[in-house]
Structure formats: structure tokens, C-alpha cells
């Protein structure tokens, strides 16, 4: 999970600093690969929480995932409108780093 978060953060950082569209596309590709790796790990960890039935853990992970899926893009857009697109995408890179740092707390 830590490696996936760092991979996603590196991809988003590439997007933020890139000046060429092709480099930004590569950054999005790398970020997507990193984030794609986190989903199965999160579901697996949700199923292994001590004292919680596996179905309830997976349901909790799914709920939080849907919240991020629905609220994330509008929040990034609002932040981009208030600051800049680069700043809002830098925030995404920062959240990927937070995810990598918090991965040690996974069961």
C-alpha cells in the first residue's frame, strides 16, 4: 500500500510540474496505476479488521470509496477554482502521500 501511494503521488507530482501535455499524460498514467493498486488492498484490509465481520468491513470500505468517488472531483474543481488546477492537483498528490504514510496502520 505504501508503494502504491508513493507511485500515485509521484505520478500526480509529475502532472503538477509538467509543462508538456505528453508528460502530464504519463503522470496521470502512473498515478492511475498507483491508485488502482490501492483498491484491492483496501478491500482486503477491510475484511480483516479484528472484531468486525468481513462483510461489514468491506461495506465500510465501499462506502468511503463511493464518498471519495462522488465528492472528490467536485472538491478538486472547487479548490482549482479558488486557487489553480496545479494547486488542487498538488493537494491530490499530498493525499496520496498521506495514504502511503497511513498504510502502516492497515491490519
mmCIF file of N, CA, C and O in Angstrom:
data_model
loop_
_atom_site.group_PDB
_atom_site.id
_atom_site.type_symbol
_atom_site.label_atom_id
_atom_site.label_comp_id
_atom_site.label_asym_id
_atom_site.label_seq_id
_atom_site.Cartn_x
_atom_site.Cartn_y
_atom_site.Cartn_z
ATOM 1 N N UNK A 1 0.829 -1.184 0.000
ATOM 2 C CA UNK A 1 0.000 0.000 0.000
ATOM 3 C C UNK A 1 0.879 1.256 0.000
ATOM 4 O O UNK A 1 0.549 2.223 -0.675
ATOM 5 N N UNK A 2 1.959 1.204 0.746
ATOM 6 C CA UNK A 2 2.853 2.366 0.782
ATOM 7 C C UNK A 2 3.465 2.619 -0.588
ATOM 8 O O UNK A 2 3.522 3.765 -1.049
ATOM 9 N N UNK A 3 3.906 1.556 -1.248
ATOM 10 C CA UNK A 3 4.497 1.711 -2.583
ATOM 11 C C UNK A 3 3.466 2.233 -3.575
ATOM 12 O O UNK A 3 3.786 3.082 -4.415
ATOM 13 N N UNK A 4 2.231 1.749 -3.476
ATOM 14 C CA UNK A 4 1.176 2.215 -4.384
ATOM 15 C C UNK A 4 0.882 3.692 -4.147
ATOM 16 O O UNK A 4 0.712 4.459 -5.096
ATOM 17 N N UNK A 5 0.830 4.114 -2.889
ATOM 18 C CA UNK A 5 0.598 5.520 -2.575
ATOM 19 C C UNK A 5 1.730 6.409 -3.064
ATOM 20 O O UNK A 5 1.499 7.503 -3.591
ATOM 21 N N UNK A 6 2.955 5.923 -2.906
ATOM 22 C CA UNK A 6 4.101 6.700 -3.395
ATOM 23 C C UNK A 6 4.117 6.777 -4.916
ATOM 24 O O UNK A 6 4.461 7.810 -5.482
ATOM 25 N N UNK A 7 3.726 5.685 -5.568
ATOM 26 C CA UNK A 7 3.637 5.689 -7.030
ATOM 27 C C UNK A 7 2.588 6.691 -7.513
ATOM 28 O O UNK A 7 2.834 7.480 -8.432
ATOM 29 N N UNK A 8 1.438 6.697 -6.854
ATOM 30 C CA UNK A 8 0.379 7.642 -7.219
ATOM 31 C C UNK A 8 0.830 9.082 -6.956
ATOM 32 O O UNK A 8 0.580 9.976 -7.768
ATOM 33 N N UNK A 9 1.505 9.305 -5.834
ATOM 34 C CA UNK A 9 1.996 10.654 -5.523
ATOM 35 C C UNK A 9 3.033 11.107 -6.542
ATOM 36 O O UNK A 9 3.025 12.273 -6.968
ATOM 37 N N UNK A 10 3.911 10.201 -6.951
ATOM 38 C CA UNK A 10 4.920 10.556 -7.955
ATOM 39 C C UNK A 10 4.255 10.909 -9.287
ATOM 40 O O UNK A 10 4.665 11.859 -9.959
ATOM 41 N N UNK A 11 3.223 10.154 -9.642
ATOM 42 C CA UNK A 11 2.506 10.462 -10.883
ATOM 43 C C UNK A 11 1.835 11.815 -10.823
ATOM 44 O O UNK A 11 1.915 12.599 -11.777
ATOM 45 N N UNK A 12 1.170 12.103 -9.712
ATOM 46 C CA UNK A 12 0.490 13.400 -9.592
ATOM 47 C C UNK A 12 1.508 14.540 -9.513
ATOM 48 O O UNK A 12 1.258 15.623 -10.046
ATOM 49 N N UNK A 13 2.639 14.303 -8.881
ATOM 50 C CA UNK A 13 3.679 15.340 -8.836
ATOM 51 C C UNK A 13 4.207 15.615 -10.244
ATOM 52 O O UNK A 13 4.477 16.767 -10.591
ATOM 53 N N UNK A 14 4.311 14.577 -11.054
ATOM 54 C CA UNK A 14 4.730 14.757 -12.448
ATOM 55 C C UNK A 14 3.721 15.616 -13.196
ATOM 56 O O UNK A 14 4.095 16.492 -13.978
ATOM 57 N N UNK A 15 2.439 15.370 -12.950
ATOM 58 C CA UNK A 15 1.389 16.172 -13.588
ATOM 59 C C UNK A 15 1.520 17.627 -13.174
ATOM 60 O O UNK A 15 1.415 18.541 -14.000
ATOM 61 N N UNK A 16 1.743 17.862 -11.896
ATOM 62 C CA UNK A 16 1.793 19.238 -11.371
ATOM 63 C C UNK A 16 2.961 20.021 -11.972
ATOM 64 O O UNK A 16 2.798 21.194 -12.310
ATOM 65 N N UNK A 17 4.108 19.386 -12.121
ATOM 66 C CA UNK A 17 5.284 20.131 -12.586
ATOM 67 C C UNK A 17 5.462 20.097 -14.097
ATOM 68 O O UNK A 17 6.303 20.816 -14.629
ATOM 69 N N UNK A 18 4.683 19.278 -14.795
ATOM 70 C CA UNK A 18 4.888 19.141 -16.243
ATOM 71 C C UNK A 18 4.419 20.381 -16.992
ATOM 72 O O UNK A 18 3.460 21.038 -16.614
ATOM 73 N N UNK A 19 5.138 20.658 -18.062
ATOM 74 C CA UNK A 19 4.738 21.744 -18.957
ATOM 75 C C UNK A 19 4.306 21.202 -20.309
ATOM 76 O O UNK A 19 3.693 21.922 -21.086
ATOM 77 N N UNK A 20 4.617 19.946 -20.570
ATOM 78 C CA UNK A 20 4.249 19.317 -21.845
ATOM 79 C C UNK A 20 3.042 18.401 -21.617
ATOM 80 O O UNK A 20 3.013 17.663 -20.631
ATOM 81 N N UNK A 21 2.063 18.452 -22.500
ATOM 82 C CA UNK A 21 0.885 17.597 -22.329
ATOM 83 C C UNK A 21 1.210 16.107 -22.286
ATOM 84 O O UNK A 21 0.614 15.364 -21.518
ATOM 85 N N UNK A 22 2.180 15.643 -23.079
ATOM 86 C CA UNK A 22 2.519 14.224 -23.082
ATOM 87 C C UNK A 22 3.086 13.782 -21.739
ATOM 88 O O UNK A 22 2.841 12.668 -21.290
ATOM 89 N N UNK A 23 3.832 14.677 -21.088
ATOM 90 C CA UNK A 23 4.388 14.344 -19.776
ATOM 91 C C UNK A 23 3.281 14.286 -18.722
ATOM 92 O O UNK A 23 3.296 13.422 -17.837
ATOM 93 N N UNK A 24 2.308 15.182 -18.820
ATOM 94 C CA UNK A 24 1.172 15.147 -17.905
ATOM 95 C C UNK A 24 0.377 13.858 -18.082
ATOM 96 O O UNK A 24 -0.072 13.253 -17.094
ATOM 97 N N UNK A 25 0.209 13.414 -19.326
ATOM 98 C CA UNK A 25 -0.498 12.157 -19.579
ATOM 99 C C UNK A 25 0.235 10.971 -18.962
ATOM 100 O O UNK A 25 -0.387 10.077 -18.386
ATOM 101 N N UNK A 26 1.548 10.966 -19.055
ATOM 102 C CA UNK A 26 2.333 9.904 -18.428
ATOM 103 C C UNK A 26 2.167 9.972 -16.910
ATOM 104 O O UNK A 26 2.033 8.939 -16.247
ATOM 105 N N UNK A 27 2.148 11.180 -16.366
ATOM 106 C CA UNK A 27 1.935 11.337 -14.932
ATOM 107 C C UNK A 27 0.583 10.806 -14.493
ATOM 108 O O UNK A 27 0.468 10.120 -13.471
ATOM 109 N N UNK A 28 -0.460 11.096 -15.277
ATOM 110 C CA UNK A 28 -1.784 10.554 -14.952
ATOM 111 C C UNK A 28 -1.795 9.034 -15.056
ATOM 112 O O UNK A 28 -2.449 8.360 -14.254
ATOM 113 N N UNK A 29 -1.078 8.482 -16.021
ATOM 114 C CA UNK A 29 -0.994 7.031 -16.164
ATOM 115 C C UNK A 29 -0.339 6.403 -14.935
ATOM 116 O O UNK A 29 -0.851 5.426 -14.371
ATOM 117 N N UNK A 30 0.766 6.977 -14.499
ATOM 118 C CA UNK A 30 1.472 6.455 -13.329
ATOM 119 C C UNK A 30 0.599 6.597 -12.081
ATOM 120 O O UNK A 30 0.513 5.673 -11.258
ATOM 121 N N UNK A 31 -0.059 7.738 -11.926
ATOM 122 C CA UNK A 31 -0.947 7.937 -10.777
ATOM 123 C C UNK A 31 -2.091 6.932 -10.802
ATOM 124 O O UNK A 31 -2.459 6.361 -9.761
ATOM 125 N N UNK A 32 -2.653 6.694 -11.974
ATOM 126 C CA UNK A 32 -3.735 5.720 -12.095
ATOM 127 C C UNK A 32 -3.290 4.316 -11.736
ATOM 128 O O UNK A 32 -4.029 3.575 -11.079
ATOM 129 N N UNK A 33 -2.092 3.945 -12.146
ATOM 130 C CA UNK A 33 -1.569 2.625 -11.782
ATOM 131 C C UNK A 33 -1.408 2.503 -10.273
ATOM 132 O O UNK A 33 -1.767 1.484 -9.680
ATOM 133 N N UNK A 34 -0.873 3.540 -9.652
ATOM 134 C CA UNK A 34 -0.707 3.506 -8.196
ATOM 135 C C UNK A 34 -2.038 3.424 -7.478
ATOM 136 O O UNK A 34 -2.206 2.634 -6.539
ATOM 137 N N UNK A 35 -3.006 4.215 -7.912
ATOM 138 C CA UNK A 35 -4.314 4.198 -7.249
ATOM 139 C C UNK A 35 -5.066 2.906 -7.515
ATOM 140 O O UNK A 35 -5.819 2.435 -6.660
ATOM 141 N N UNK A 36 -4.877 2.310 -8.689
ATOM 142 C CA UNK A 36 -5.539 1.046 -9.000
ATOM 143 C C UNK A 36 -5.044 -0.072 -8.084
ATOM 144 O O UNK A 36 -5.793 -1.008 -7.788
ATOM 145 N N UNK A 37 -3.818 0.036 -7.636
ATOM 146 C CA UNK A 37 -3.281 -0.979 -6.732
ATOM 147 C C UNK A 37 -3.842 -0.853 -5.319
ATOM 148 O O UNK A 37 -3.846 -1.827 -4.571
ATOM 149 N N UNK A 38 -4.297 0.328 -4.948
ATOM 150 C CA UNK A 38 -4.752 0.522 -3.575
ATOM 151 C C UNK A 38 -6.127 -0.083 -3.303
ATOM 152 O O UNK A 38 -6.401 -0.498 -2.178
ATOM 153 N N UNK A 39 -6.985 -0.147 -4.308
ATOM 154 C CA UNK A 39 -8.353 -0.629 -4.084
ATOM 155 C C UNK A 39 -8.403 -2.062 -3.568
ATOM 156 O O UNK A 39 -9.027 -2.317 -2.527
ATOM 157 N N UNK A 40 -7.766 -3.031 -4.217
ATOM 158 C CA UNK A 40 -7.850 -4.393 -3.691
ATOM 159 C C UNK A 40 -7.218 -4.536 -2.310
ATOM 160 O O UNK A 40 -7.691 -5.310 -1.479
ATOM 161 N N UNK A 41 -6.163 -3.771 -2.068
ATOM 162 C CA UNK A 41 -5.518 -3.835 -0.761
ATOM 163 C C UNK A 41 -6.454 -3.293 0.316
ATOM 164 O O UNK A 41 -6.573 -3.863 1.404
ATOM 165 N N UNK A 42 -7.140 -2.194 0.017
ATOM 166 C CA UNK A 42 -8.076 -1.604 0.983
ATOM 167 C C UNK A 42 -9.237 -2.549 1.282
ATOM 168 O O UNK A 42 -9.639 -2.711 2.435
ATOM 169 N N UNK A 43 -9.788 -3.195 0.254
ATOM 170 C CA UNK A 43 -10.887 -4.133 0.473
ATOM 171 C C UNK A 43 -10.419 -5.333 1.294
ATOM 172 O O UNK A 43 -11.131 -5.807 2.184
ATOM 173 N N UNK A 44 -9.228 -5.815 1.011
ATOM 174 C CA UNK A 44 -8.683 -6.942 1.771
ATOM 175 C C UNK A 44 -8.463 -6.558 3.235
ATOM 176 O O UNK A 44 -8.782 -7.324 4.135
ATOM 177 N N UNK A 45 -7.940 -5.368 3.459
ATOM 178 C CA UNK A 45 -7.728 -4.911 4.830
ATOM 179 C C UNK A 45 -9.051 -4.711 5.558
ATOM 180 O O UNK A 45 -9.172 -5.031 6.745
ATOM 181 N N UNK A 46 -10.061 -4.219 4.855
ATOM 182 C CA UNK A 46 -11.381 -4.046 5.458
ATOM 183 C C UNK A 46 -11.989 -5.365 5.896
ATOM 184 O O UNK A 46 -12.706 -5.434 6.897
ATOM 185 N N UNK A 47 -11.693 -6.415 5.166
ATOM 186 C CA UNK A 47 -12.227 -7.736 5.503
ATOM 187 C C UNK A 47 -11.506 -8.372 6.676
ATOM 188 O O UNK A 47 -12.008 -9.319 7.273
ATOM 189 N N UNK A 48 -10.333 -7.840 7.043
ATOM 190 C CA UNK A 48 -9.536 -8.455 8.112
ATOM 191 C C UNK A 48 -9.489 -7.648 9.399
ATOM 192 O O UNK A 48 -8.632 -7.899 10.240
ATOM 193 N N UNK A 49 -10.358 -6.676 9.576
ATOM 194 C CA UNK A 49 -10.356 -5.889 10.807
ATOM 195 C C UNK A 49 -10.819 -6.782 11.960
ATOM 196 O O UNK A 49 -11.866 -7.428 11.869
ATOM 197 N N UNK A 50 -10.045 -6.808 13.018
ATOM 198 C CA UNK A 50 -10.351 -7.674 14.160
ATOM 199 C C UNK A 50 -11.669 -7.264 14.808
ATOM 200 O O UNK A 50 -11.917 -6.083 15.049
ATOM 201 N N UNK A 51 -12.507 -8.241 15.073
ATOM 202 C CA UNK A 51 -13.772 -7.997 15.748
ATOM 203 C C UNK A 51 -14.893 -7.494 14.857
ATOM 204 O O UNK A 51 -15.979 -7.212 15.334
ATOM 205 N N UNK A 52 -14.623 -7.348 13.574
ATOM 206 C CA UNK A 52 -15.629 -6.857 12.631
ATOM 207 C C UNK A 52 -15.851 -7.950 11.586
ATOM 208 O O UNK A 52 -14.884 -8.448 11.000
ATOM 209 N N UNK A 53 -17.107 -8.334 11.345
ATOM 210 C CA UNK A 53 -17.348 -9.320 10.281
ATOM 211 C C UNK A 53 -16.819 -8.813 8.942
ATOM 212 O O UNK A 53 -16.860 -7.611 8.661
ATOM 213 N N UNK A 54 -16.318 -9.730 8.134
ATOM 214 C CA UNK A 54 -15.698 -9.356 6.855
ATOM 215 C C UNK A 54 -16.642 -8.548 5.979
ATOM 216 O O UNK A 54 -16.231 -7.551 5.370
ATOM 217 N N UNK A 55 -17.899 -8.941 5.939
ATOM 218 C CA UNK A 55 -18.865 -8.212 5.109
ATOM 219 C C UNK A 55 -19.052 -6.776 5.551
ATOM 220 O O UNK A 55 -19.179 -5.868 4.736
ATOM 221 N N UNK A 56 -19.044 -6.555 6.879
ATOM 222 C CA UNK A 56 -19.195 -5.188 7.391
ATOM 223 C C UNK A 56 -17.960 -4.345 7.078
ATOM 224 O O UNK A 56 -18.083 -3.154 6.760
ATOM 225 N N UNK A 57 -16.790 -4.951 7.183
ATOM 226 C CA UNK A 57 -15.559 -4.221 6.856
ATOM 227 C C UNK A 57 -15.499 -3.824 5.398
ATOM 228 O O UNK A 57 -15.130 -2.703 5.053
ATOM 229 N N UNK A 58 -15.884 -4.754 4.524
ATOM 230 C CA UNK A 58 -15.890 -4.455 3.093
ATOM 231 C C UNK A 58 -16.940 -3.393 2.777
ATOM 232 O O UNK A 58 -16.710 -2.497 1.961
ATOM 233 N N UNK A 59 -18.090 -3.458 3.457
ATOM 234 C CA UNK A 59 -19.132 -2.443 3.245
ATOM 235 C C UNK A 59 -18.638 -1.062 3.670
ATOM 236 O O UNK A 59 -18.929 -0.064 3.007
ATOM 237 N N UNK A 60 -17.888 -0.995 4.765
ATOM 238 C CA UNK A 60 -17.355 0.292 5.217
ATOM 239 C C UNK A 60 -16.365 0.856 4.205
ATOM 240 O O UNK A 60 -16.400 2.055 3.882
ATOM 241 N N UNK A 61 -15.482 0.005 3.686
ATOM 242 C CA UNK A 61 -14.515 0.453 2.677
ATOM 243 C C UNK A 61 -15.247 0.921 1.419
ATOM 244 O O UNK A 61 -14.903 1.952 0.829
ATOM 245 N N UNK A 62 -16.282 0.188 1.034
ATOM 246 C CA UNK A 62 -17.056 0.564 -0.148
ATOM 247 C C UNK A 62 -17.734 1.914 0.042
ATOM 248 O O UNK A 62 -17.738 2.757 -0.860
ATOM 249 N N UNK A 63 -18.300 2.149 1.218
ATOM 250 C CA UNK A 63 -18.970 3.419 1.497
ATOM 251 C C UNK A 63 -18.000 4.585 1.406
ATOM 252 O O UNK A 63 -18.295 5.607 0.768
ATOM 253 N N UNK A 64 -16.836 4.437 2.022
ATOM 254 C CA UNK A 64 -15.845 5.510 1.974
ATOM 255 C C UNK A 64 -15.336 5.701 0.543
ATOM 256 O O UNK A 64 -15.125 6.836 0.103
ATOM 257 N N UNK A 65 -15.186 4.603 -0.194
ATOM 258 C CA UNK A 65 -14.734 4.699 -1.583
ATOM 259 C C UNK A 65 -15.733 5.465 -2.441
ATOM 260 O O UNK A 65 -15.350 6.313 -3.252
ATOM 261 N N UNK A 66 -17.018 5.150 -2.275
ATOM 262 C CA UNK A 66 -18.036 5.871 -3.041
ATOM 263 C C UNK A 66 -18.076 7.344 -2.658
ATOM 264 O O UNK A 66 -18.281 8.207 -3.520
ATOM 265 N N UNK A 67 -17.882 7.642 -1.384
ATOM 266 C CA UNK A 67 -17.854 9.040 -0.952
ATOM 267 C C UNK A 67 -16.719 9.784 -1.662
ATOM 268 O O UNK A 67 -16.916 10.884 -2.176
ATOM 269 N N UNK A 68 -15.543 9.162 -1.712
ATOM 270 C CA UNK A 68 -14.423 9.779 -2.411
ATOM 271 C C UNK A 68 -14.667 9.902 -3.906
ATOM 272 O O UNK A 68 -14.305 10.900 -4.525
ATOM 273 N N UNK A 69 -15.301 8.892 -4.476
ATOM 274 C CA UNK A 69 -15.602 8.891 -5.908
ATOM 275 C C UNK A 69 -16.585 10.004 -6.272
ATOM 276 O O UNK A 69 -16.449 10.654 -7.313
ATOM 277 N N UNK A 70 -17.564 10.246 -5.396
ATOM 278 C CA UNK A 70 -18.579 11.258 -5.685
ATOM 279 C C UNK A 70 -18.164 12.666 -5.259
ATOM 280 O O UNK A 70 -18.461 13.641 -5.941
ATOM 281 N N UNK A 71 -17.508 12.781 -4.122
ATOM 282 C CA UNK A 71 -17.170 14.108 -3.593
ATOM 283 C C UNK A 71 -15.808 14.607 -4.069
ATOM 284 O O UNK A 71 -15.579 15.817 -4.093
ATOM 285 N N UNK A 72 -14.918 13.709 -4.452
ATOM 286 C CA UNK A 72 -13.563 14.107 -4.837
ATOM 287 C C UNK A 72 -13.496 15.053 -6.023
ATOM 288 O O UNK A 72 -12.916 16.141 -5.921
ATOM 289 N N UNK A 73 -14.067 14.690 -7.166
ATOM 290 C CA UNK A 73 -13.967 15.585 -8.328
ATOM 291 C C UNK A 73 -14.560 16.976 -8.106
ATOM 292 O O UNK A 73 -13.921 17.973 -8.470
ATOM 293 N N UNK A 74 -15.755 17.107 -7.500
ATOM 294 C CA UNK A 74 -16.238 18.468 -7.252
ATOM 295 C C UNK A 74 -15.339 19.254 -6.287
ATOM 296 O O UNK A 74 -15.132 20.452 -6.472
ATOM 297 N N UNK A 75 -14.793 18.555 -5.295
ATOM 298 C CA UNK A 75 -13.911 19.241 -4.351
ATOM 299 C C UNK A 75 -12.641 19.706 -5.050
ATOM 300 O O UNK A 75 -12.175 20.830 -4.819
ATOM 301 N N UNK A 76 -12.081 18.877 -5.914
ATOM 302 C CA UNK A 76 -10.891 19.273 -6.671
ATOM 303 C C UNK A 76 -11.223 20.466 -7.570
ATOM 304 O O UNK A 76 -10.444 21.410 -7.683
ATOM 305 N N UNK A 77 -12.397 20.448 -8.184
ATOM 306 C CA UNK A 77 -12.822 21.574 -9.026
ATOM 307 C C UNK A 77 -13.008 22.853 -8.241
ATOM 308 O O UNK A 77 -12.607 23.930 -8.692
ATOM 309 N N UNK A 78 -13.622 22.760 -7.065
ATOM 310 C CA UNK A 78 -13.798 23.950 -6.226
ATOM 311 C C UNK A 78 -12.453 24.510 -5.784
ATOM 312 O O UNK A 78 -12.246 25.732 -5.788
ATOM 313 N N UNK A 79 -11.553 23.624 -5.402
ATOM 314 C CA UNK A 79 -10.223 24.067 -4.997
ATOM 315 C C UNK A 79 -9.476 24.689 -6.174
ATOM 316 O O UNK A 79 -8.794 25.706 -6.022
ATOM 317 N N UNK A 80 -9.631 24.105 -7.363
ATOM 318 C CA UNK A 80 -8.988 24.661 -8.554
ATOM 319 C C UNK A 80 -9.562 26.032 -8.895
ATOM 320 O O UNK A 80 -8.835 26.923 -9.328
ATOM 321 N N UNK A 81 -10.866 26.194 -8.693
ATOM 322 C CA UNK A 81 -11.493 27.487 -8.965
ATOM 323 C C UNK A 81 -11.007 28.553 -7.980
ATOM 324 O O UNK A 81 -10.812 29.703 -8.354
ATOM 325 N N UNK A 82 -10.798 28.138 -6.737
ATOM 326 C CA UNK A 82 -10.343 29.090 -5.714
ATOM 327 C C UNK A 82 -8.851 29.401 -5.846
ATOM 328 O O UNK A 82 -8.423 30.503 -5.514
ATOM 329 N N UNK A 83 -8.061 28.443 -6.314
ATOM 330 C CA UNK A 83 -6.614 28.650 -6.417
ATOM 331 C C UNK A 83 -6.185 28.461 -7.871
ATOM 332 O O UNK A 83 -6.254 29.374 -8.653
ATOM 333 N N UNK A 84 -5.742 27.264 -8.184
ATOM 334 C CA UNK A 84 -5.367 26.907 -9.559
ATOM 335 C C UNK A 84 -5.467 25.392 -9.694
ATOM 336 O O UNK A 84 -5.509 24.671 -8.694
ATOM 337 N N UNK A 85 -5.490 24.929 -10.924
ATOM 338 C CA UNK A 85 -5.553 23.497 -11.155
ATOM 339 C C UNK A 85 -4.300 22.811 -10.638
ATOM 340 O O UNK A 85 -4.366 21.736 -10.052
ATOM 341 N N UNK A 86 -3.162 23.444 -10.826
ATOM 342 C CA UNK A 86 -1.908 22.868 -10.308
ATOM 343 C C UNK A 86 -1.958 22.713 -8.798
ATOM 344 O O UNK A 86 -1.541 21.692 -8.260
ATOM 345 N N UNK A 87 -2.472 23.717 -8.111
ATOM 346 C CA UNK A 87 -2.553 23.641 -6.646
ATOM 347 C C UNK A 87 -3.505 22.536 -6.206
ATOM 348 O O UNK A 87 -3.215 21.806 -5.248
ATOM 349 N N UNK A 88 -4.633 22.399 -6.875
ATOM 350 C CA UNK A 88 -5.580 21.359 -6.467
ATOM 351 C C UNK A 88 -5.025 19.969 -6.749
ATOM 352 O O UNK A 88 -5.217 19.047 -5.957
ATOM 353 N N UNK A 89 -4.306 19.799 -7.858
ATOM 354 C CA UNK A 89 -3.703 18.502 -8.141
ATOM 355 C C UNK A 89 -2.517 18.227 -7.223
ATOM 356 O O UNK A 89 -2.229 17.064 -6.905
ATOM 357 N N UNK A 90 -1.850 19.274 -6.761
ATOM 358 C CA UNK A 90 -0.810 19.088 -5.747
ATOM 359 C C UNK A 90 -1.435 18.578 -4.452
ATOM 360 O O UNK A 90 -0.832 17.772 -3.731
ATOM 361 N N UNK A 91 -2.660 19.022 -4.160
ATOM 362 C CA UNK A 91 -3.373 18.504 -2.997
ATOM 363 C C UNK A 91 -3.675 17.020 -3.130
ATOM 364 O O UNK A 91 -3.594 16.269 -2.152
ATOM 365 N N UNK A 92 -3.986 16.584 -4.341
ATOM 366 C CA UNK A 92 -4.210 15.155 -4.579
ATOM 367 C C UNK A 92 -2.915 14.383 -4.340
ATOM 368 O O UNK A 92 -2.917 13.307 -3.723
ATOM 369 N N UNK A 93 -1.799 14.917 -4.816
ATOM 370 C CA UNK A 93 -0.505 14.269 -4.585
ATOM 371 C C UNK A 93 -0.209 14.182 -3.092
ATOM 372 O O UNK A 93 0.277 13.151 -2.599
ATOM 373 N N UNK A 94 -0.532 15.229 -2.365
ATOM 374 C CA UNK A 94 -0.330 15.221 -0.919
ATOM 375 C C UNK A 94 -1.193 14.151 -0.247
ATOM 376 O O UNK A 94 -0.726 13.435 0.648
ATOM 377 N N UNK A 95 -2.437 14.015 -0.683
ATOM 378 C CA UNK A 95 -3.310 12.978 -0.124
ATOM 379 C C UNK A 95 -2.782 11.579 -0.448
ATOM 380 O O UNK A 95 -2.938 10.655 0.372
ATOM 381 N N UNK A 96 -2.167 11.408 -1.591
ATOM 382 C CA UNK A 96 -1.555 10.119 -1.917
ATOM 383 C C UNK A 96 -0.395 9.822 -0.970
ATOM 384 O O UNK A 96 -0.213 8.677 -0.535
ATOM 385 N N UNK A 97 0.377 10.850 -0.626
ATOM 386 C CA UNK A 97 1.457 10.671 0.351
ATOM 387 C C UNK A 97 0.899 10.331 1.728
ATOM 388 O O UNK A 97 1.457 9.495 2.443
ATOM 389 N N UNK A 98 -0.205 10.964 2.104
ATOM 390 C CA UNK A 98 -0.846 10.653 3.386
ATOM 391 C C UNK A 98 -1.307 9.198 3.388
ATOM 392 O O UNK A 98 -1.138 8.474 4.386
ATOM 393 N N UNK A 99 -1.863 8.752 2.280
ATOM 394 C CA UNK A 99 -2.290 7.362 2.154
ATOM 395 C C UNK A 99 -1.110 6.416 2.334
ATOM 396 O O UNK A 99 -1.220 5.392 3.021
ATOM 397 N N UNK A 100 0.008 6.732 1.726
ATOM 398 C CA UNK A 100 1.199 5.897 1.863
ATOM 399 C C UNK A 100 1.682 5.868 3.308
ATOM 400 O O UNK A 100 2.045 4.811 3.831
ATOM 401 N N UNK A 101 1.661 7.018 3.967
ATOM 402 C CA UNK A 101 2.114 7.082 5.355
ATOM 403 C C UNK A 101 1.174 6.324 6.290
ATOM 404 O O UNK A 101 1.615 5.687 7.254
ATOM 405 N N UNK A 102 -0.117 6.365 6.015
ATOM 406 C CA UNK A 102 -1.088 5.694 6.877
ATOM 407 C C UNK A 102 -1.173 4.198 6.622
ATOM 408 O O UNK A 102 -1.826 3.478 7.366
ATOM 409 N N UNK A 103 -0.505 3.724 5.593
ATOM 410 C CA UNK A 103 -0.614 2.302 5.239
ATOM 411 C C UNK A 103 -0.050 1.397 6.331
ATOM 412 O O UNK A 103 -0.426 0.237 6.412
ATOM 413 N N UNK A 104 0.770 1.905 7.190
ATOM 414 C CA UNK A 104 1.315 1.100 8.287
ATOM 415 C C UNK A 104 0.259 0.705 9.298
ATOM 416 O O UNK A 104 0.428 -0.214 10.060
ATOM 417 N N UNK A 105 -0.860 1.425 9.294
ATOM 418 C CA UNK A 105 -1.930 1.143 10.239
ATOM 419 C C UNK A 105 -2.882 0.055 9.739
ATOM 420 O O UNK A 105 -3.796 -0.330 10.445
ATOM 421 N N UNK A 106 -2.677 -0.426 8.509
ATOM 422 C CA UNK A 106 -3.535 -1.471 7.967
ATOM 423 C C UNK A 106 -3.303 -2.781 8.705
ATOM 424 O O UNK A 106 -2.177 -3.078 9.085
ATOM 425 N N UNK A 107 -4.368 -3.576 8.879
ATOM 426 C CA UNK A 107 -4.166 -4.874 9.549
ATOM 427 C C UNK A 107 -3.393 -5.843 8.670
ATOM 428 O O UNK A 107 -3.391 -5.753 7.483
#
